[in-house]
Structures are given as structure tokens and as C-alpha cells.
Short mmCIF file of C-alpha atoms in Angstrom, two decimals:
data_model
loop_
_atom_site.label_atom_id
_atom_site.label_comp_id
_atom_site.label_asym_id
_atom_site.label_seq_id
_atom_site.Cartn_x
_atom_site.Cartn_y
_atom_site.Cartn_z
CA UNK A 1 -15.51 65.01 18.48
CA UNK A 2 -12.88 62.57 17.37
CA UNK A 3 -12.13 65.00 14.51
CA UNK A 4 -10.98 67.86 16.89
CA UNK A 5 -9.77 65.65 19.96
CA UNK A 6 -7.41 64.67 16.36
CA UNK A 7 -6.74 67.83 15.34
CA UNK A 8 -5.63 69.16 19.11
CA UNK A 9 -3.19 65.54 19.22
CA UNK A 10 -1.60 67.04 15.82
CA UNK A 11 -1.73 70.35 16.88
CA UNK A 12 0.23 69.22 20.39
CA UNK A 13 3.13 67.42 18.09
CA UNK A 14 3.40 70.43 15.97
CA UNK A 15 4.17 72.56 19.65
CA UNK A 16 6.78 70.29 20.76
CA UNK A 17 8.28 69.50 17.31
CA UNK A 18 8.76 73.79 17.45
CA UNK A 19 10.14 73.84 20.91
CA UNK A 20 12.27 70.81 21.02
CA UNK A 21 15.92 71.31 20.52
CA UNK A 22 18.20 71.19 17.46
CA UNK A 23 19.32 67.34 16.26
CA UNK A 24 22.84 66.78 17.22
CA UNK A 25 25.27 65.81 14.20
CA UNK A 26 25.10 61.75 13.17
CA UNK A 27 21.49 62.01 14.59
CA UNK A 28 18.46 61.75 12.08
CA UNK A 29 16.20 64.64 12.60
CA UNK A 30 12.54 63.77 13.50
CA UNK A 31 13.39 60.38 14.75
CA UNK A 32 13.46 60.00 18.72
CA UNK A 33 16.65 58.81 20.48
CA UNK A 34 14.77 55.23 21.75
CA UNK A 35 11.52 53.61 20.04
CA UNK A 36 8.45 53.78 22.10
CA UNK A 37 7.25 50.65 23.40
CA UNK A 38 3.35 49.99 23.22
CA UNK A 39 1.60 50.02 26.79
CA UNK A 40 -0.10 46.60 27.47
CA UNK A 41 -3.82 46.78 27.32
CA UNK A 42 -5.17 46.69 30.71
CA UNK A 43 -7.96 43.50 31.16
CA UNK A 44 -11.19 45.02 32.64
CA UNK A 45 -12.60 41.41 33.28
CA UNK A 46 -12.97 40.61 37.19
CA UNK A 47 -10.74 37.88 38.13
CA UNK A 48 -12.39 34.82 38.31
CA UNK A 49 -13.03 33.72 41.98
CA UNK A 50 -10.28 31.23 43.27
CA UNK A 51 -11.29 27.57 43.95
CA UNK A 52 -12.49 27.39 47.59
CA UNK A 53 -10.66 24.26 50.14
CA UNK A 54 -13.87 22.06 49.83
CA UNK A 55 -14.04 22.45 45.57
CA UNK A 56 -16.87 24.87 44.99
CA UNK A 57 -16.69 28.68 43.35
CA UNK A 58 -19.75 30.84 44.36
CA UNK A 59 -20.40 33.87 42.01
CA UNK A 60 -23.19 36.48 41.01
CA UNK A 61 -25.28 35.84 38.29
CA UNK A 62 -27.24 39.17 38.28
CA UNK A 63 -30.04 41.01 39.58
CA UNK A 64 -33.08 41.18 38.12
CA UNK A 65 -35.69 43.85 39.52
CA UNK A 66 -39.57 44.71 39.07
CA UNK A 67 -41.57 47.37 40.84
CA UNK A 68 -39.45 46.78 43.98
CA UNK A 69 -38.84 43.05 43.43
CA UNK A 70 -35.23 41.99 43.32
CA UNK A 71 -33.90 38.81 42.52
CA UNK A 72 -30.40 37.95 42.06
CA UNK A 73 -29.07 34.30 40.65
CA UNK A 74 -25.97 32.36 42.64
CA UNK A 75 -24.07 30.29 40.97
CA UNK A 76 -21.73 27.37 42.77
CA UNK A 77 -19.44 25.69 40.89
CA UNK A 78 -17.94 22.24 41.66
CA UNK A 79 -14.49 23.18 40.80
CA UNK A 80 -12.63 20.52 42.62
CA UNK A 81 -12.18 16.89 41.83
CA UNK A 82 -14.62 14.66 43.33
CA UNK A 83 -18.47 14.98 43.51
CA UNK A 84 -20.41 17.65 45.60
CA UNK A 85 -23.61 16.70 47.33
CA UNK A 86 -26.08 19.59 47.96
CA UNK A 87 -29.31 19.22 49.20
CA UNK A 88 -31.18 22.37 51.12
CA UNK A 89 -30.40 26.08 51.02
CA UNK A 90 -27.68 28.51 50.82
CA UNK A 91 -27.03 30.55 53.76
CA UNK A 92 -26.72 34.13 53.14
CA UNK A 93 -25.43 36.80 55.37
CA UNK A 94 -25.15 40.80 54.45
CA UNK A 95 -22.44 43.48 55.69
CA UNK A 96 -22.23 47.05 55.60
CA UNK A 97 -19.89 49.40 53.64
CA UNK A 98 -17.50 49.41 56.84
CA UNK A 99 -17.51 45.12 56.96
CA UNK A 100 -20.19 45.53 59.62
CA UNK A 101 -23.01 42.43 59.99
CA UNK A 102 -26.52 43.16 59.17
CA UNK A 103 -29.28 41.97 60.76
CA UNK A 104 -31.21 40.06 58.22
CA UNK A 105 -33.85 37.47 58.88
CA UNK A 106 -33.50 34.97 55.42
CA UNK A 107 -36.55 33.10 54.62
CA UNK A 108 -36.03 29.60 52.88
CA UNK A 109 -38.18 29.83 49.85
CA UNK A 110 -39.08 33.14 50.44
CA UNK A 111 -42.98 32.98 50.69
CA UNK A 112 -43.54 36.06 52.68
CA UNK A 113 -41.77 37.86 49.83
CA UNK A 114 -43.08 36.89 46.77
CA UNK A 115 -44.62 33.80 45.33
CA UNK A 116 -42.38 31.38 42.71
CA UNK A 117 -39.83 30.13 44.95
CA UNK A 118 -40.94 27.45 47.01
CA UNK A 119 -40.38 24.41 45.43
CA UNK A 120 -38.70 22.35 48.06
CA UNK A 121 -35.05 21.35 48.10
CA UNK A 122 -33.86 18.45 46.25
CA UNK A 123 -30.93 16.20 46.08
CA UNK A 124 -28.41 17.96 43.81
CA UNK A 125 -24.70 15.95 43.71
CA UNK A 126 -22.61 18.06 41.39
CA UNK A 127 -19.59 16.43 39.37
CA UNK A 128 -16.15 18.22 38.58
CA UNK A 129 -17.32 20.86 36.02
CA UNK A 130 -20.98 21.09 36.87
CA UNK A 131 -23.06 23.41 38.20
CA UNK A 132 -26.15 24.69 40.27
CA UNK A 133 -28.27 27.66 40.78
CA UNK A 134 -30.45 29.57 43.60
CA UNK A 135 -31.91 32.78 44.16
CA UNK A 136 -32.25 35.58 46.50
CA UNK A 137 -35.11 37.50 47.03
CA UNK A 138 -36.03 41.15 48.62
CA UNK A 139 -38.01 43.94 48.19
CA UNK A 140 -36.81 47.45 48.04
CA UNK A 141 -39.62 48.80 50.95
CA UNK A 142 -39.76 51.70 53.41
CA UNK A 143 -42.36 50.21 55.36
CA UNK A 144 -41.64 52.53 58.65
CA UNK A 145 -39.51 55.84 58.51
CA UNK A 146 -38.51 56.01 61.92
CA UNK A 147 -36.25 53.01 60.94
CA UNK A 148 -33.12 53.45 58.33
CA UNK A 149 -33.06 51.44 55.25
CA UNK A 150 -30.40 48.76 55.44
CA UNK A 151 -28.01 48.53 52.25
CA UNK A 152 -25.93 45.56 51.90
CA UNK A 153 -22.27 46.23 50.27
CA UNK A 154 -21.09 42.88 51.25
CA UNK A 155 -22.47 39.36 50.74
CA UNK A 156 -21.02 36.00 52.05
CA UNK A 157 -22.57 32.78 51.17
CA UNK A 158 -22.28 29.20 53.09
CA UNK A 159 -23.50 27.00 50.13
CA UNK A 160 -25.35 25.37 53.14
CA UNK A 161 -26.26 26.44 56.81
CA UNK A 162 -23.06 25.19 58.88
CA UNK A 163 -20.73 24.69 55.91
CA UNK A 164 -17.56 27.28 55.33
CA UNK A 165 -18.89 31.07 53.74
CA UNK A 166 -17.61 32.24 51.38
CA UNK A 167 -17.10 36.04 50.08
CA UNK A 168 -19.34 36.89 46.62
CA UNK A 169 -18.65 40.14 44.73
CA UNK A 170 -21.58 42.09 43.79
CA UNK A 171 -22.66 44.66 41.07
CA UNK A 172 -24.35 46.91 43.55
CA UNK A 173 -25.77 47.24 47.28
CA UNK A 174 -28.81 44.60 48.21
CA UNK A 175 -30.98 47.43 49.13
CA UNK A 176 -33.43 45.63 51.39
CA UNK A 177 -35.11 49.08 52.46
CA UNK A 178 -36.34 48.58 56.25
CA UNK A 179 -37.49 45.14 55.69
CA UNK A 180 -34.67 43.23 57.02
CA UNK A 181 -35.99 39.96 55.33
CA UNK A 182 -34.01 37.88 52.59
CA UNK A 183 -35.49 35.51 50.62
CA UNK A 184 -33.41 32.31 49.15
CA UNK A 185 -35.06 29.33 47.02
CA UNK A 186 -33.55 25.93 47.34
CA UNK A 187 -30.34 24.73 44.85
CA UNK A 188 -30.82 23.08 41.49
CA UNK A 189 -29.00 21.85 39.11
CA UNK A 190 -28.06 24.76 36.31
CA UNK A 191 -27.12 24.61 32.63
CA UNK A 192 -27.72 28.31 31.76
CA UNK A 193 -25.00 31.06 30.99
CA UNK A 194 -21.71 30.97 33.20
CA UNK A 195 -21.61 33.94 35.37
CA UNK A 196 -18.23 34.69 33.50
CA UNK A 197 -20.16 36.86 31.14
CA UNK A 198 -23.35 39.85 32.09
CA UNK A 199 -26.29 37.71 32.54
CA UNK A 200 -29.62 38.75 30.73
CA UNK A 201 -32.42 39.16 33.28
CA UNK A 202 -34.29 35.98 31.83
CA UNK A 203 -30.84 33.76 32.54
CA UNK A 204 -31.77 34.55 35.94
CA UNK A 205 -33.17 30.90 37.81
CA UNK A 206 -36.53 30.58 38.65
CA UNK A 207 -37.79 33.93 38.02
CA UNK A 208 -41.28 34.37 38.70
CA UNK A 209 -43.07 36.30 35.77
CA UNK A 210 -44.13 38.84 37.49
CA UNK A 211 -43.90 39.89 41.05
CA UNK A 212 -47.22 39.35 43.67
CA UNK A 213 -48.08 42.63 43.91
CA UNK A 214 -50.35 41.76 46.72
CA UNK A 215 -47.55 41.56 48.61
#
């Protein structure tokens, strides 16, 4: 393919070299009248989330999914300049492709989901630089048919329930079928990949093995 998609290129020059006009006198033939300047490579890395008023950067770390399991992995960042204290967990809330709020019942640690995230909060104070990790949980179920499946395009994350939320991008819809639950498991303290680069599924934090499929 690169051989022909090569050969038409040539083949192209070859046209307009034929059709362009004659080289006026004092004028090297071939050469054109100004040098082409290279076009500047366009990045393809999202911009990195800006710093938020209280000092903390909330990202994506990736979704992880097993016979209708999902789990994705938050990351908060203490990118200010003095300590940040977090003890509990975050507070998620879902919005359709028009911006409009889903009704979502979250479930801190996320026992009637799945088993593997209930180990209870813990005291977490974050210097400039450091980091912590949580999860959120679903399950991609049609459970009734009469009721439409609920896709969230748009996630916004309070680190804790009555702090400031904060916009996160995502990778794809959370497609919580016609559950309407959300699962979260408590912050902790993370040293793993930065979200800066594609997570592998096993970067994700406290991934349970394999999914309950009891449940």
C-alpha cells in the first residue's frame, strides 16, 4: 500500500510539473518561487487537567471490565502547596450526552455490586506531589426492559461529599444499564502509574480478581 499511495504522490508531481507554466527568465526552473515551511506536528496528548482552587487534580485512570463488571480507577492529585487531608469517599455524580443529571444511587464500598471494595476509609493526608486512588464500580445490567438503560457521558467528582466537584474526562460512557447504582471504595494512598499515560487493567486500584458472579 505505501508502494502505490508512493507511486500516485510521484505520479501527482509529474501532472503538475506538465501543466504548470513556463519559468520566467532569471528564474531557476524546477525550483518554487518561496521554500515550503514544515507544518508543526499536531500533539494528540489530552491536556493535562488544570490545578483546581483547593490544590487537587482529579483524572481517569481506566476502566477495567469482566462479564459485565466495570471498574474504573480515580486518581487525585495534591497539586497545590500545602498538605491535603482525605478521609472517606469521593462523591460521584453522572450526566447525560445533553449535560443532563442522572439519577444514580452511589453505594460507598459498593457491596451490593460486587465484593473487594469494602475496606473502610482511612486517614489519607496527601503532600505537594503525592497521590491517592479509588474506584468506581457498576455493572452493565438490563434487569427490567420496560426501563431505558442509563449511559453516563459526563462524570463530576467532589473528592468528598460537600467539597467543590470537579469535571473528569472519560474514555467512554459509564454504561450502568437500568441499574442506576454506582459503586465507589474509599481513598488510599497510590504509588502506581500516573494517569498521564493508558493504564494497564492490573494498574487499576483494588481490583477484585474476579467479579462475584453471584451477584
Amino acid at each position: 500500500m505505501r508502494t502505490a499511495a508512493r507511486f500516485g504522490a510521484l505520479a501527482g508531481i509529474g501532472v503538475l510539473a506538465a501543466c504548470a507554466p513556463a519559468p520566467t527568465p532569471g528564474s531557476a526552473p524546477g525550483l518554487p518561487a518561496t521554500p515550503a515551511r514544515p507544518t508543526p506536528a499536531v500533539s494528540t496528548s489530552p491536556p493535562t487537567p488544570a490545578c483546581s482552587p483547593e490544590g487537587i487534580r482529579i483524572t481517569e485512570l481506566g476502566v477495567d471490565a469482566a462479564m459485565g463488571l466495570r471498574a474504573m480507577g480515580l486518581e487525585l492529585v495534591n497539586c497545590g502547596d500545602r498538605p491535603y487531608e482525605l478521609r472517606g469517599y469521593p462523591a460521584p455524580s453522572l450526566r447525560d450526552a445533553d449535560g443532563n443529571p442522572l439519577t444514580v444511587q452511589v453505594i460507598p464500598g459498593a457491596r451490593p455490586i460486587t465484593a473487594g471494595f469494602d475496606q473502610p476509609p482511612t486517614r489519607v493526608v496527601l503532600r505537594p506531589g503525592e497521590r491517592a486512588a479509588a474506584a468506581l464500580l457498576w455493572r452493565n445490567l438490563v434487569t427490567d426492559p420496560t426501563v431505558v438503560a442509563s449511559n453516563g457521558a459526563h462524570l463530576d467528582v467532589a473528592p468528598l461529599r460537600g467539597r467543590p466537584t470537579y469535571p473528569v474526562e472519560l474514555d467512554g460512557p459509564i454504561d450502568l444499564g437500568n441499574t442506576g447504582r454506582l459503586g465507589v471504595s474509599a481513598w488510599k494512598r497510590y504509588d502506581g502509574p500516573s494517569a498521564t499515560k493508558p493504564p494497564a487493567p492490573s494498574d487499576l486500584p483494588s481490583l477484585p480478581p474476579t467479579p462475584d458472579s453471584r451477584l
